Amino acid sequence: RLRAAIRRATVARPDTEPTIDLGVFLVDLAVKKVWRGDEEVHLTPTEWGMLELLVRNRGKLVTQKQILADVWGPEYVNRSHYLRIYIAQLRQKLEPEPGRPRYFITEPGMGYRLA
């Protein structure tokens, strides 16, 4: 019962737009796809989980522990090296200049923010 209740609560989100246009890339939360220009970008399930969490909290700081707990699970909250690897992969796939990120902003020692 609990899993069904959680699934229903996460599916029905009237407060968020199903499609978010960030200029360089477009995120469709309803179909779980991302496009950069006219090309669909393939994301791994972990990359998608991180992107979705950042998109749903756009402009807000998402702490490292929150990302780790939501994407990997509560037993991973102290493994911040995972975040550096996956944020770098998202930047490579979605940022126009991965070396100078405009969208995936690092807040040192705290977490990440989607601009």
CSV table of N, CA, C and O in Angstrom, one decimal:
chain,number,residue,atom,x,y,z
A,1,ARG,N,0.8,-1.2,0.0
A,1,ARG,CA,0.0,0.0,0.0
A,1,ARG,C,0.8,1.3,0.0
A,1,ARG,O,0.5,2.2,-0.6
A,2,LEU,N,1.9,1.2,0.8
A,2,LEU,CA,2.8,2.4,0.9
A,2,LEU,C,3.4,2.7,-0.5
A,2,LEU,O,3.5,3.9,-0.9
A,3,ARG,N,3.9,1.7,-1.2
A,3,ARG,CA,4.5,1.9,-2.5
A,3,ARG,C,3.5,2.5,-3.5
A,3,ARG,O,3.9,3.4,-4.2
A,4,ALA,N,2.3,2.0,-3.4
A,4,ALA,CA,1.3,2.6,-4.3
A,4,ALA,C,1.0,4.0,-4.0
A,4,ALA,O,0.8,4.9,-4.9
A,5,ALA,N,0.9,4.3,-2.7
A,5,ALA,CA,0.6,5.7,-2.3
A,5,ALA,C,1.7,6.7,-2.7
A,5,ALA,O,1.5,7.8,-3.2
A,6,ILE,N,3.0,6.2,-2.6
A,6,ILE,CA,4.1,7.0,-3.0
A,6,ILE,C,4.1,7.2,-4.5
A,6,ILE,O,4.3,8.3,-5.0
A,7,ARG,N,3.8,6.2,-5.2
A,7,ARG,CA,3.8,6.3,-6.7
A,7,ARG,C,2.8,7.3,-7.1
A,7,ARG,O,3.0,8.1,-8.0
A,8,ARG,N,1.6,7.2,-6.6
A,8,ARG,CA,0.5,8.1,-6.9
A,8,ARG,C,0.9,9.6,-6.6
A,8,ARG,O,0.6,10.5,-7.3
A,9,ALA,N,1.5,9.7,-5.4
A,9,ALA,CA,1.9,11.1,-5.0
A,9,ALA,C,3.0,11.7,-5.9
A,9,ALA,O,2.9,12.9,-6.2
A,10,THR,N,3.9,10.9,-6.4
A,10,THR,CA,4.9,11.4,-7.2
A,10,THR,C,4.5,11.6,-8.7
A,10,THR,O,5.1,12.4,-9.4
A,11,VAL,N,3.5,10.8,-9.1
A,11,VAL,CA,3.0,10.9,-10.5
A,11,VAL,C,2.2,12.2,-10.7
A,11,VAL,O,2.4,13.0,-11.6
A,12,ALA,N,1.3,12.4,-9.8
A,12,ALA,CA,0.4,13.6,-9.9
A,12,ALA,C,1.0,14.8,-9.3
A,12,ALA,O,1.0,15.0,-8.1
A,13,ARG,N,1.7,15.6,-10.1
A,13,ARG,CA,2.3,16.9,-9.7
A,13,ARG,C,1.8,18.0,-10.4
A,13,ARG,O,2.4,18.5,-11.4
A,14,PRO,N,0.6,18.6,-10.0
A,14,PRO,CA,0.0,19.7,-10.8
A,14,PRO,C,0.8,21.0,-10.7
A,14,PRO,O,0.6,21.9,-11.4
A,15,ASP,N,1.7,21.1,-9.7
A,15,ASP,CA,2.4,22.3,-9.4
A,15,ASP,C,3.6,22.5,-10.3
A,15,ASP,O,4.3,23.5,-10.3
A,16,THR,N,4.0,21.5,-11.2
A,16,THR,CA,5.1,21.6,-12.0
A,16,THR,C,4.7,21.5,-13.5
A,16,THR,O,3.8,20.8,-13.8
A,17,GLU,N,5.5,22.2,-14.3
A,17,GLU,CA,5.2,22.1,-15.8
A,17,GLU,C,5.8,20.8,-16.3
A,17,GLU,O,6.9,20.3,-15.8
A,18,PRO,N,5.2,20.1,-17.2
A,18,PRO,CA,5.7,18.9,-17.7
A,18,PRO,C,7.0,19.1,-18.6
A,18,PRO,O,7.8,18.3,-18.8
A,19,THR,N,7.1,20.3,-19.2
A,19,THR,CA,8.2,20.7,-20.1
A,19,THR,C,8.9,21.9,-19.6
A,19,THR,O,8.2,22.9,-19.4
A,20,ILE,N,10.2,21.9,-19.4
A,20,ILE,CA,10.9,23.0,-19.0
A,20,ILE,C,12.0,23.3,-20.0
A,20,ILE,O,12.8,22.5,-20.4
A,21,ASP,N,11.9,24.5,-20.6
A,21,ASP,CA,12.9,25.0,-21.6
A,21,ASP,C,14.0,25.8,-20.9
A,21,ASP,O,13.7,26.9,-20.4
A,22,LEU,N,15.2,25.3,-21.0
A,22,LEU,CA,16.3,26.1,-20.3
A,22,LEU,C,17.2,26.8,-21.3
A,22,LEU,O,18.3,27.1,-21.1
A,23,GLY,N,16.6,27.0,-22.5
A,23,GLY,CA,17.4,27.7,-23.6
A,23,GLY,C,18.2,26.7,-24.4
A,23,GLY,O,17.8,26.4,-25.6
A,24,VAL,N,19.2,26.2,-23.9
A,24,VAL,CA,20.1,25.3,-24.6
A,24,VAL,C,19.5,23.8,-24.7
A,24,VAL,O,19.7,23.1,-25.7
A,25,PHE,N,18.8,23.5,-23.6
A,25,PHE,CA,18.2,22.1,-23.6
A,25,PHE,C,16.8,22.2,-23.1
A,25,PHE,O,16.4,23.1,-22.3
A,26,LEU,N,16.0,21.2,-23.4
A,26,LEU,CA,14.6,21.1,-23.1
A,26,LEU,C,14.4,19.8,-22.3
A,26,LEU,O,14.8,18.7,-22.7
A,27,VAL,N,13.7,19.9,-21.2
A,27,VAL,CA,13.5,18.8,-20.3
A,27,VAL,C,12.0,18.5,-20.3
A,27,VAL,O,11.2,19.4,-19.9
A,28,ASP,N,11.6,17.3,-20.7
A,28,ASP,CA,10.2,16.9,-20.6
A,28,ASP,C,10.0,15.9,-19.5
A,28,ASP,O,10.4,14.8,-19.6
A,29,LEU,N,9.5,16.4,-18.4
A,29,LEU,CA,9.3,15.6,-17.2
A,29,LEU,C,8.3,14.5,-17.4
A,29,LEU,O,8.3,13.4,-16.8
A,30,ALA,N,7.3,14.8,-18.2
A,30,ALA,CA,6.2,13.8,-18.4
A,30,ALA,C,6.7,12.5,-19.1
A,30,ALA,O,6.3,11.4,-18.7
A,31,VAL,N,7.5,12.7,-20.1
A,31,VAL,CA,8.0,11.5,-20.8
A,31,VAL,C,9.5,11.1,-20.5
A,31,VAL,O,10.0,10.2,-21.1
A,32,LYS,N,10.0,11.9,-19.5
A,32,LYS,CA,11.4,11.6,-19.1
A,32,LYS,C,12.4,11.6,-20.2
A,32,LYS,O,13.2,10.7,-20.4
A,33,LYS,N,12.4,12.7,-21.0
A,33,LYS,CA,13.4,12.9,-22.1
A,33,LYS,C,14.0,14.3,-22.1
A,33,LYS,O,13.3,15.2,-21.6
A,34,VAL,N,15.1,14.4,-22.7
A,34,VAL,CA,15.9,15.6,-22.7
A,34,VAL,C,16.3,15.8,-24.2
A,34,VAL,O,16.8,14.9,-24.8
A,35,TRP,N,16.2,17.1,-24.7
A,35,TRP,CA,16.6,17.4,-26.0
A,35,TRP,C,17.6,18.6,-25.9
A,35,TRP,O,17.4,19.5,-25.2
A,36,ARG,N,18.7,18.5,-26.7
A,36,ARG,CA,19.6,19.6,-26.8
A,36,ARG,C,19.5,20.0,-28.3
A,36,ARG,O,20.0,19.2,-29.2
A,37,GLY,N,18.8,21.1,-28.6
A,37,GLY,CA,18.5,21.5,-29.9
A,37,GLY,C,17.5,20.5,-30.5
A,37,GLY,O,16.5,20.3,-29.8
A,38,ASP,N,17.8,19.9,-31.6
A,38,ASP,CA,16.8,18.9,-32.2
A,38,ASP,C,17.2,17.5,-31.8
A,38,ASP,O,16.4,16.6,-32.2
A,39,GLU,N,18.3,17.3,-31.1
A,39,GLU,CA,18.7,15.9,-30.8
A,39,GLU,C,18.3,15.5,-29.4
A,39,GLU,O,18.5,16.3,-28.4
A,40,GLU,N,17.8,14.3,-29.3
A,40,GLU,CA,17.5,13.7,-28.0
A,40,GLU,C,18.8,13.3,-27.3
A,40,GLU,O,19.7,12.7,-27.9
A,41,VAL,N,18.9,13.6,-26.0
A,41,VAL,CA,20.1,13.3,-25.3
A,41,VAL,C,19.8,12.1,-24.4
A,41,VAL,O,18.8,12.1,-23.7
A,42,HIS,N,20.7,11.1,-24.6
A,42,HIS,CA,20.5,9.8,-23.8
A,42,HIS,C,21.1,10.1,-22.4
A,42,HIS,O,22.2,10.4,-22.2
A,43,LEU,N,20.2,9.9,-21.3
A,43,LEU,CA,20.7,10.0,-20.0
A,43,LEU,C,20.5,8.6,-19.3
A,43,LEU,O,19.5,7.9,-19.6
A,44,THR,N,21.5,8.3,-18.4
A,44,THR,CA,21.3,7.1,-17.6
A,44,THR,C,20.2,7.3,-16.6
A,44,THR,O,19.9,8.5,-16.3
A,45,PRO,N,19.7,6.3,-16.0
A,45,PRO,CA,18.7,6.5,-15.0
A,45,PRO,C,19.2,7.3,-13.8
A,45,PRO,O,18.4,8.2,-13.3
A,46,THR,N,20.4,7.2,-13.4
A,46,THR,CA,21.0,8.0,-12.4
A,46,THR,C,21.1,9.5,-12.8
A,46,THR,O,20.7,10.4,-12.0
A,47,GLU,N,21.6,9.7,-14.0
A,47,GLU,CA,21.7,11.1,-14.5
A,47,GLU,C,20.3,11.7,-14.6
A,47,GLU,O,20.1,12.9,-14.2
A,48,TRP,N,19.3,10.9,-15.0
A,48,TRP,CA,17.9,11.5,-15.1
A,48,TRP,C,17.4,11.8,-13.7
A,48,TRP,O,16.8,12.8,-13.5
A,49,GLY,N,17.7,10.9,-12.7
A,49,GLY,CA,17.2,11.2,-11.4
A,49,GLY,C,17.8,12.5,-10.8
A,49,GLY,O,17.1,13.3,-10.2
A,50,MET,N,19.1,12.7,-11.1
A,50,MET,CA,19.7,14.0,-10.6
A,50,MET,C,19.1,15.2,-11.4
A,50,MET,O,18.8,16.2,-10.7
A,51,LEU,N,19.0,15.1,-12.7
A,51,LEU,CA,18.4,16.2,-13.5
A,51,LEU,C,17.0,16.5,-13.0
A,51,LEU,O,16.7,17.7,-12.8
A,52,GLU,N,16.2,15.5,-12.9
A,52,GLU,CA,14.8,15.7,-12.5
A,52,GLU,C,14.7,16.4,-11.1
A,52,GLU,O,14.0,17.3,-10.9
A,53,LEU,N,15.5,16.0,-10.2
A,53,LEU,CA,15.6,16.6,-8.8
A,53,LEU,C,16.0,18.1,-8.9
A,53,LEU,O,15.4,19.0,-8.3
A,54,LEU,N,17.0,18.4,-9.7
A,54,LEU,CA,17.4,19.7,-9.9
A,54,LEU,C,16.4,20.6,-10.7
A,54,LEU,O,16.2,21.8,-10.3
A,55,VAL,N,15.8,20.0,-11.7
A,55,VAL,CA,14.7,20.8,-12.4
A,55,VAL,C,13.6,21.1,-11.5
A,55,VAL,O,13.0,22.2,-11.5
A,56,ARG,N,13.1,20.1,-10.7
A,56,ARG,CA,12.0,20.4,-9.9
A,56,ARG,C,12.3,21.4,-8.8
A,56,ARG,O,11.4,22.0,-8.2
A,57,ASN,N,13.6,21.6,-8.5
A,57,ASN,CA,14.0,22.6,-7.5
A,57,ASN,C,14.8,23.7,-8.1
A,57,ASN,O,15.7,24.2,-7.5
A,58,ARG,N,14.5,24.0,-9.4
A,58,ARG,CA,15.2,25.0,-10.1
A,58,ARG,C,15.4,26.3,-9.4
A,58,ARG,O,14.4,26.9,-8.8
A,59,GLY,N,16.6,26.8,-9.4
A,59,GLY,CA,16.9,28.1,-8.7
A,59,GLY,C,17.2,27.9,-7.2
A,59,GLY,O,17.7,28.8,-6.6
A,60,LYS,N,16.9,26.7,-6.7
A,60,LYS,CA,17.1,26.5,-5.2
A,60,LYS,C,18.3,25.6,-5.0
A,60,LYS,O,18.6,24.7,-5.9
A,61,LEU,N,19.0,25.7,-3.9
A,61,LEU,CA,20.1,24.9,-3.6
A,61,LEU,C,19.5,23.5,-3.2
A,61,LEU,O,18.6,23.4,-2.4
A,62,VAL,N,20.1,22.5,-3.8
A,62,VAL,CA,19.8,21.1,-3.4
A,62,VAL,C,21.0,20.6,-2.8
A,62,VAL,O,22.1,20.5,-3.4
A,63,THR,N,20.9,20.2,-1.5
A,63,THR,CA,22.1,19.7,-0.8
A,63,THR,C,22.7,18.4,-1.3
A,63,THR,O,21.9,17.6,-1.9
A,64,GLN,N,23.9,18.2,-1.1
A,64,GLN,CA,24.6,16.9,-1.5
A,64,GLN,C,23.8,15.8,-0.9
A,64,GLN,O,23.5,14.8,-1.5
A,65,LYS,N,23.5,15.9,0.4
A,65,LYS,CA,22.9,14.7,1.1
A,65,LYS,C,21.5,14.5,0.5
A,65,LYS,O,21.0,13.3,0.4
A,66,GLN,N,20.8,15.6,0.2
A,66,GLN,CA,19.4,15.4,-0.4
A,66,GLN,C,19.5,14.7,-1.8
A,66,GLN,O,18.7,13.8,-2.0
A,67,ILE,N,20.5,15.1,-2.6
A,67,ILE,CA,20.6,14.4,-3.9
A,67,ILE,C,21.0,12.9,-3.7
A,67,ILE,O,20.4,12.0,-4.3
A,68,LEU,N,22.0,12.7,-2.8
A,68,LEU,CA,22.4,11.3,-2.6
A,68,LEU,C,21.3,10.4,-2.1
A,68,LEU,O,21.1,9.3,-2.5
A,69,ALA,N,20.5,11.0,-1.1
A,69,ALA,CA,19.4,10.2,-0.5
A,69,ALA,C,18.3,10.0,-1.5
A,69,ALA,O,17.8,8.8,-1.6
A,70,ASP,N,18.0,11.0,-2.3
A,70,ASP,CA,16.9,10.8,-3.3
A,70,ASP,C,17.2,10.0,-4.5
A,70,ASP,O,16.4,9.2,-5.0
A,71,VAL,N,18.4,10.1,-5.0
A,71,VAL,CA,18.8,9.4,-6.2
A,71,VAL,C,19.4,8.0,-5.9
A,71,VAL,O,19.0,7.0,-6.5
A,72,TRP,N,20.3,7.9,-4.9
A,72,TRP,CA,20.9,6.6,-4.6
A,72,TRP,C,20.3,5.9,-3.4
A,72,TRP,O,20.3,4.7,-3.4
A,73,GLY,N,19.8,6.6,-2.5
A,73,GLY,CA,19.2,6.0,-1.3
A,73,GLY,C,19.9,6.5,0.0
A,73,GLY,O,21.0,7.0,-0.1
A,74,PRO,N,19.3,6.4,1.1
A,74,PRO,CA,19.8,6.9,2.4
A,74,PRO,C,21.2,6.4,2.8
A,74,PRO,O,21.9,7.0,3.5
A,75,GLU,N,21.5,5.2,2.4
A,75,GLU,CA,22.8,4.6,2.8
A,75,GLU,C,24.0,5.2,2.1
A,75,GLU,O,25.1,4.9,2.4
A,76,TYR,N,23.7,6.1,1.1
A,76,TYR,CA,24.8,6.7,0.3
A,76,TYR,C,25.0,8.2,0.6
A,76,TYR,O,25.8,8.8,-0.1
A,77,VAL,N,24.4,8.7,1.7
A,77,VAL,CA,24.5,10.1,2.0
A,77,VAL,C,25.9,10.7,2.2
A,77,VAL,O,26.1,11.9,2.1
A,78,ASN,N,26.9,9.8,2.5
A,78,ASN,CA,28.2,10.3,2.8
A,78,ASN,C,29.2,10.0,1.6
A,78,ASN,O,30.4,10.1,1.7
A,79,ARG,N,28.7,9.7,0.4
A,79,ARG,CA,29.5,9.4,-0.7
A,79,ARG,C,29.4,10.5,-1.8
A,79,ARG,O,28.9,10.3,-2.9
A,80,SER,N,29.9,11.7,-1.4
A,80,SER,CA,29.8,12.8,-2.3
A,80,SER,C,30.6,12.7,-3.6
A,80,SER,O,30.3,13.5,-4.5
A,81,HIS,N,31.6,11.8,-3.6
A,81,HIS,CA,32.3,11.7,-4.8
A,81,HIS,C,31.5,11.2,-6.0
A,81,HIS,O,31.7,11.5,-7.2
A,82,TYR,N,30.4,10.5,-5.7
A,82,TYR,CA,29.4,10.1,-6.8
A,82,TYR,C,28.9,11.4,-7.5
A,82,TYR,O,28.7,11.4,-8.7
A,83,LEU,N,28.6,12.4,-6.7
A,83,LEU,CA,28.0,13.6,-7.3
A,83,LEU,C,28.9,14.3,-8.3
A,83,LEU,O,28.5,14.7,-9.3
A,84,ARG,N,30.2,14.4,-7.9
A,84,ARG,CA,31.1,15.1,-8.9
A,84,ARG,C,31.2,14.3,-10.2
A,84,ARG,O,31.2,15.0,-11.3
A,85,ILE,N,31.1,13.0,-10.2
A,85,ILE,CA,31.2,12.2,-11.4
A,85,ILE,C,30.0,12.5,-12.2
A,85,ILE,O,30.0,12.7,-13.4
A,86,TYR,N,28.8,12.4,-11.6
A,86,TYR,CA,27.5,12.5,-12.4
A,86,TYR,C,27.2,13.9,-12.8
A,86,TYR,O,26.7,14.1,-13.9
A,87,ILE,N,27.6,14.9,-12.0
A,87,ILE,CA,27.4,16.3,-12.4
A,87,ILE,C,28.3,16.6,-13.6
A,87,ILE,O,27.9,17.2,-14.6
A,88,ALA,N,29.5,16.0,-13.6
A,88,ALA,CA,30.4,16.2,-14.7
A,88,ALA,C,29.8,15.6,-16.0
A,88,ALA,O,29.9,16.2,-17.1
A,89,GLN,N,29.2,14.4,-15.9
A,89,GLN,CA,28.6,13.8,-17.0
A,89,GLN,C,27.4,14.6,-17.6
A,89,GLN,O,27.2,14.8,-18.8
A,90,LEU,N,26.6,15.1,-16.7
A,90,LEU,CA,25.5,16.0,-17.1
A,90,LEU,C,26.0,17.2,-17.8
A,90,LEU,O,25.4,17.7,-18.8
A,91,ARG,N,27.0,17.8,-17.2
A,91,ARG,CA,27.6,19.0,-17.9
A,91,ARG,C,28.1,18.7,-19.3
A,91,ARG,O,27.9,19.5,-20.2
A,92,GLN,N,28.8,17.6,-19.4
A,92,GLN,CA,29.3,17.2,-20.7
A,92,GLN,C,28.2,17.0,-21.8
A,92,GLN,O,28.3,17.4,-22.9
A,93,LYS,N,27.1,16.5,-21.3
A,93,LYS,CA,26.0,16.2,-22.2
A,93,LYS,C,25.1,17.4,-22.5
A,93,LYS,O,24.5,17.5,-23.6
A,94,LEU,N,25.0,18.3,-21.5
A,94,LEU,CA,24.0,19.4,-21.7
A,94,LEU,C,24.5,20.8,-21.7
A,94,LEU,O,23.8,21.7,-22.3
A,95,GLU,N,25.6,21.1,-21.0
A,95,GLU,CA,26.1,22.4,-21.0
A,95,GLU,C,26.8,22.8,-22.4
A,95,GLU,O,27.4,22.0,-23.0
A,96,PRO,N,26.6,24.1,-22.8
A,96,PRO,CA,27.3,24.5,-24.0
A,96,PRO,C,28.8,24.5,-23.9
A,96,PRO,O,29.5,24.1,-24.8
A,97,GLU,N,29.3,24.9,-22.7
A,97,GLU,CA,30.7,24.9,-22.4
A,97,GLU,C,30.9,24.2,-21.0
A,97,GLU,O,30.8,24.8,-20.0
A,98,PRO,N,31.1,22.9,-21.0
A,98,PRO,CA,31.2,22.1,-19.7
A,98,PRO,C,32.2,22.7,-18.8
A,98,PRO,O,32.0,22.6,-17.6
A,99,GLY,N,33.3,23.2,-19.3
A,99,GLY,CA,34.3,23.8,-18.4
A,99,GLY,C,33.9,25.1,-17.7
A,99,GLY,O,34.5,25.4,-16.7
A,100,ARG,N,32.9,25.7,-18.3
A,100,ARG,CA,32.4,27.0,-17.6
A,100,ARG,C,30.9,26.8,-17.5
A,100,ARG,O,30.1,27.3,-18.3
A,101,PRO,N,30.4,26.0,-16.5
A,101,PRO,CA,29.0,25.7,-16.4
A,101,PRO,C,28.1,27.0,-16.2
A,101,PRO,O,28.4,27.8,-15.3
A,102,ARG,N,27.0,27.0,-16.9
A,102,ARG,CA,26.0,28.1,-16.7
A,102,ARG,C,24.7,27.6,-16.1
A,102,ARG,O,24.0,28.3,-15.5
A,103,TYR,N,24.5,26.3,-16.2
A,103,TYR,CA,23.2,25.7,-15.7
A,103,TYR,C,23.4,24.9,-14.4
A,103,TYR,O,22.6,25.0,-13.5
A,104,PHE,N,24.4,24.1,-14.4
A,104,PHE,CA,24.6,23.2,-13.2
A,104,PHE,C,25.7,23.9,-12.4
A,104,PHE,O,26.9,23.7,-12.6
A,105,ILE,N,25.2,24.6,-11.4
A,105,ILE,CA,26.1,25.4,-10.6
A,105,ILE,C,26.5,24.7,-9.3
A,105,ILE,O,25.6,24.2,-8.6
A,106,THR,N,27.7,24.6,-9.0
A,106,THR,CA,28.2,24.0,-7.7
A,106,THR,C,28.3,25.0,-6.6
A,106,THR,O,28.8,26.1,-6.8
A,107,GLU,N,27.7,24.7,-5.5
A,107,GLU,CA,27.8,25.5,-4.3
A,107,GLU,C,28.8,24.7,-3.4
A,107,GLU,O,28.4,23.7,-2.8
A,108,PRO,N,30.1,25.1,-3.4
A,108,PRO,CA,31.1,24.3,-2.7
A,108,PRO,C,30.8,23.9,-1.3
A,108,PRO,O,30.4,24.7,-0.5
A,109,GLY,N,30.9,22.6,-1.0
A,109,GLY,CA,30.6,22.1,0.3
A,109,GLY,C,29.2,22.0,0.7
A,109,GLY,O,28.8,21.5,1.8
A,110,MET,N,28.3,22.5,-0.2
A,110,MET,CA,26.8,22.5,0.1
A,110,MET,C,26.0,21.6,-0.8
A,110,MET,O,25.3,20.7,-0.4
A,111,GLY,N,26.1,21.9,-2.1
A,111,GLY,CA,25.3,21.1,-3.0
A,111,GLY,C,25.3,21.7,-4.4
A,111,GLY,O,26.3,22.3,-4.8
A,112,TYR,N,24.2,21.6,-5.1
A,112,TYR,CA,24.1,22.1,-6.5
A,112,TYR,C,22.8,22.8,-6.7
A,112,TYR,O,21.8,22.6,-6.0
A,113,ARG,N,22.9,23.7,-7.7
A,113,ARG,CA,21.7,24.5,-8.1
A,113,ARG,C,21.6,24.5,-9.6
A,113,ARG,O,22.6,24.6,-10.3
A,114,LEU,N,20.4,24.4,-10.1
A,114,LEU,CA,20.1,24.5,-11.6
A,114,LEU,C,19.7,26.0,-11.8
A,114,LEU,O,18.7,26.4,-11.3
A,115,ALA,N,20.5,26.7,-12.6
A,115,ALA,CA,20.2,28.1,-12.9
A,115,ALA,C,19.1,28.2,-13.9
A,115,ALA,O,18.8,27.4,-14.7
